[in-house]
XYZ file of C-alpha atoms in Angstrom:
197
model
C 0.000 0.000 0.000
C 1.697 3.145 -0.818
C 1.152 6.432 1.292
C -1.162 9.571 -0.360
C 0.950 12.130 -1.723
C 1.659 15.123 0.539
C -0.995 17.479 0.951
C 0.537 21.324 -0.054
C -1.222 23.904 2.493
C -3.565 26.218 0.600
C -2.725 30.048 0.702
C -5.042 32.217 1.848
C -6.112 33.275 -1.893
C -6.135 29.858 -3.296
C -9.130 29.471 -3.389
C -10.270 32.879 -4.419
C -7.689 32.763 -7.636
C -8.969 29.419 -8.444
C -12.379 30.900 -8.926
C -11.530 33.784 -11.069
C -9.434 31.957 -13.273
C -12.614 29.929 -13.396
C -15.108 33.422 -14.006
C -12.217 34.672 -16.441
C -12.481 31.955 -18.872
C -16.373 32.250 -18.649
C -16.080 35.728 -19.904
C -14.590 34.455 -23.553
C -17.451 35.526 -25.223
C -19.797 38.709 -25.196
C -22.590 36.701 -24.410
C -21.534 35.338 -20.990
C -19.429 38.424 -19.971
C -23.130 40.158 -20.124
C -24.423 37.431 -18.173
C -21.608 37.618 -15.706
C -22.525 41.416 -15.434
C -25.725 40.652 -14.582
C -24.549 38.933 -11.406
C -23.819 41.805 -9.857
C -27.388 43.435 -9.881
C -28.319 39.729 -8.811
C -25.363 40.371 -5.728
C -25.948 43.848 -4.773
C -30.170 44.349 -5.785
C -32.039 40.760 -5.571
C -35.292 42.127 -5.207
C -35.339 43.569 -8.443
C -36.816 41.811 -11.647
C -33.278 41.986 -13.619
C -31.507 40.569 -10.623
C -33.936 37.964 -10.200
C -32.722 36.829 -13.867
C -29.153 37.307 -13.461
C -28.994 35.122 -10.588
C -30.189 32.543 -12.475
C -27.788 33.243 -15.345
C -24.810 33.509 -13.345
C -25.731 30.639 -10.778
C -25.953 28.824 -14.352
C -22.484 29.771 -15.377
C -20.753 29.684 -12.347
C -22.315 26.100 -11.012
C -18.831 24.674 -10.811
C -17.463 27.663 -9.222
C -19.938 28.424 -6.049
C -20.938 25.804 -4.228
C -24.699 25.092 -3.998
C -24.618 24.974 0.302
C -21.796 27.918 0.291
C -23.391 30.905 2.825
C -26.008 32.881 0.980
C -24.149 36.017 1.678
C -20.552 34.221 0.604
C -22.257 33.204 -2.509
C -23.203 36.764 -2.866
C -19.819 37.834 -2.552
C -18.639 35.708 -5.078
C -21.420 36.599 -7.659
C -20.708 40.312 -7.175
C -16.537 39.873 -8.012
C -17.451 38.045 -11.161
C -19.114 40.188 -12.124
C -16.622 42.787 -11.003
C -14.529 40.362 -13.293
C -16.578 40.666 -15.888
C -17.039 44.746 -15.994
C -12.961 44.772 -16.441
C -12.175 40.833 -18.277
C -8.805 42.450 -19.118
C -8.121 42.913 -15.277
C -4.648 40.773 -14.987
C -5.047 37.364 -12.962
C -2.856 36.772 -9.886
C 0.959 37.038 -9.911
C 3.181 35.266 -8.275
C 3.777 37.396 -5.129
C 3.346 36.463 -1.887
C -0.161 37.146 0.192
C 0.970 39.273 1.896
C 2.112 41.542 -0.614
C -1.005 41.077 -2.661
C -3.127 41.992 0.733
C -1.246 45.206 1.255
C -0.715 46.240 -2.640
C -3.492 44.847 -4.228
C -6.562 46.021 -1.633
C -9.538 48.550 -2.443
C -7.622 51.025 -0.501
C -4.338 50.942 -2.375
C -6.290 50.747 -6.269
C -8.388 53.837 -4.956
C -4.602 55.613 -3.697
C -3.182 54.883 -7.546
C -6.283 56.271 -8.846
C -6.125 59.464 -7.084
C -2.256 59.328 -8.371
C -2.856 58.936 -12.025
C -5.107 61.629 -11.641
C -8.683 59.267 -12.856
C -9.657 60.187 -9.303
C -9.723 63.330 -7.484
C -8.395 63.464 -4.189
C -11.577 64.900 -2.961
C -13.452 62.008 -4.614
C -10.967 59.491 -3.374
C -11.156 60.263 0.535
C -14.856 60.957 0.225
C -14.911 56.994 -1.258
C -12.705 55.643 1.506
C -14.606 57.149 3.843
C -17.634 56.152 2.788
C -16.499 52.261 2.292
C -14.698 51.982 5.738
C -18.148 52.707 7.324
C -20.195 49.991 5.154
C -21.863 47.361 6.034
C -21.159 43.879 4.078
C -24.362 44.463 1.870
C -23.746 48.259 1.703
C -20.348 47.698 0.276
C -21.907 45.524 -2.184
C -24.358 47.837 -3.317
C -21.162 50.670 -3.493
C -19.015 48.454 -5.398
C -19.920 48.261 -8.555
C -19.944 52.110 -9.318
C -16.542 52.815 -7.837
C -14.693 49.688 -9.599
C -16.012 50.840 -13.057
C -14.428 54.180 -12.980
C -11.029 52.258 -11.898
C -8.634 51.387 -14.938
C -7.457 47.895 -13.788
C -4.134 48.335 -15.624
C -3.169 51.497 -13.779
C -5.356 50.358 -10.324
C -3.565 47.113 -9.133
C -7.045 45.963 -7.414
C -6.629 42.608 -6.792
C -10.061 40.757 -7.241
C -9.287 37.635 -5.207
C -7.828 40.456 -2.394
C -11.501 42.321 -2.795
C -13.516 38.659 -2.842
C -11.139 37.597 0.494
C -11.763 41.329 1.977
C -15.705 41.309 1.707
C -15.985 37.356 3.371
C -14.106 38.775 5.969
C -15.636 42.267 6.445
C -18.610 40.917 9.046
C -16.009 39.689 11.121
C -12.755 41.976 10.593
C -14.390 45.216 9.391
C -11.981 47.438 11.558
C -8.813 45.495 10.722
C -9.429 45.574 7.088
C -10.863 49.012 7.157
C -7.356 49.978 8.878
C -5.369 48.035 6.046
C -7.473 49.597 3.258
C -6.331 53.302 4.815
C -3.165 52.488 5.230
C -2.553 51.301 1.286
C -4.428 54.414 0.241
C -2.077 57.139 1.953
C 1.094 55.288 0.873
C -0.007 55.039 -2.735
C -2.053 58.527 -2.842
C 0.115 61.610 -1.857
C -1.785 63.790 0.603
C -4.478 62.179 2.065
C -6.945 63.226 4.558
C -7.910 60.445 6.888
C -10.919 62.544 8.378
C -11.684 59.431 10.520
């Protein structure tokens, strides 16, 4: 009888990569990139008629991906950054830098810092948005989301979706640790904030 092969310890984003390499090669064609999208009104607005449909869409698509007794609000969280995913398909997929590196450079806090540093954010506009987010509720952050990614250029941002999909699962639990991290990243990377907190 020969022994199993070693298990290799999981990082921390693992999982979350796994997924969105998944979601990225769902969003080859027009077709399911718009049904991707409509995950997020599904995530964020469920009572509506249009996110009634998309869940079923995306639930369709991503069948594989979420599994069918995952958390209703986990499963929520990972409808909303596909379709995240989908809004930006030419957003890069993971590197190979550690997680801790990716948790510090790649957070919502340190995309929204670059953004106010290439100038496609104001600095008004980018402390008003920090603000805002580091006082959210899990479902309020969902609802925000999707406005304030689509105005980021993923090539110039660094967000790091799997970072953003790790974040919100852990923002019920963590909300003033992450909130902390996410301020942090945005005065290194954005040149005179105003905390305000």
């Amino acid at each position: 009888m020969t022994a199993p092969p070693p298990t290799t310890a999981k990082g921390p984003l693992e999982t979350y990569d796994s997924f969105l390499n998944d979601a990225r090669r769902l969003c080859a064609t027009r077709g399911d990139r718009a049904a991707l999208r409509r995950a997020v009104a599904a995530a964020t607005r469920p009572e509506s008629p249009s996110g009634k449909r998309g869940t079923g869409d995306a639930l369709f698509l991503l069948r594989a991906l979420a599994a069918a007794n995952m958390h209703p609000e986990r499963k929520k969280n990972f409808l909303l950054v596909a379709g995240l995913l989908a809004q930006h398909p030419e957003t890069p997929a993971a590197g190979d830098q550690e997680a801790a590196i990716r948790y510090a450079e790649g957070n919502l806090g340190a995309a929204l810092g670059r953004a106010v540093t290439a100038k496609t954010l104001t600095q008004g506009r980018g402390d008003q948005t920090m603000r805002a987010f580091t006082r959210k509720t899990t479902s309020g952050l969902r609802l925000a989301l999707p406005r304030a990614v689509r105005h980021l250029d993923p090539s110039l941002s660094g967000l790091d979706l799997a970072v953003l999909l790790s974040d919100l699962n852990s923002w019920h639990f963590r909300a003033a640790d992450l909130a902390t991290r996410w301020w942090e990243s945005y005065t290194v990377h954005c040149p005179t904030p105003t905390k305000g907190n």
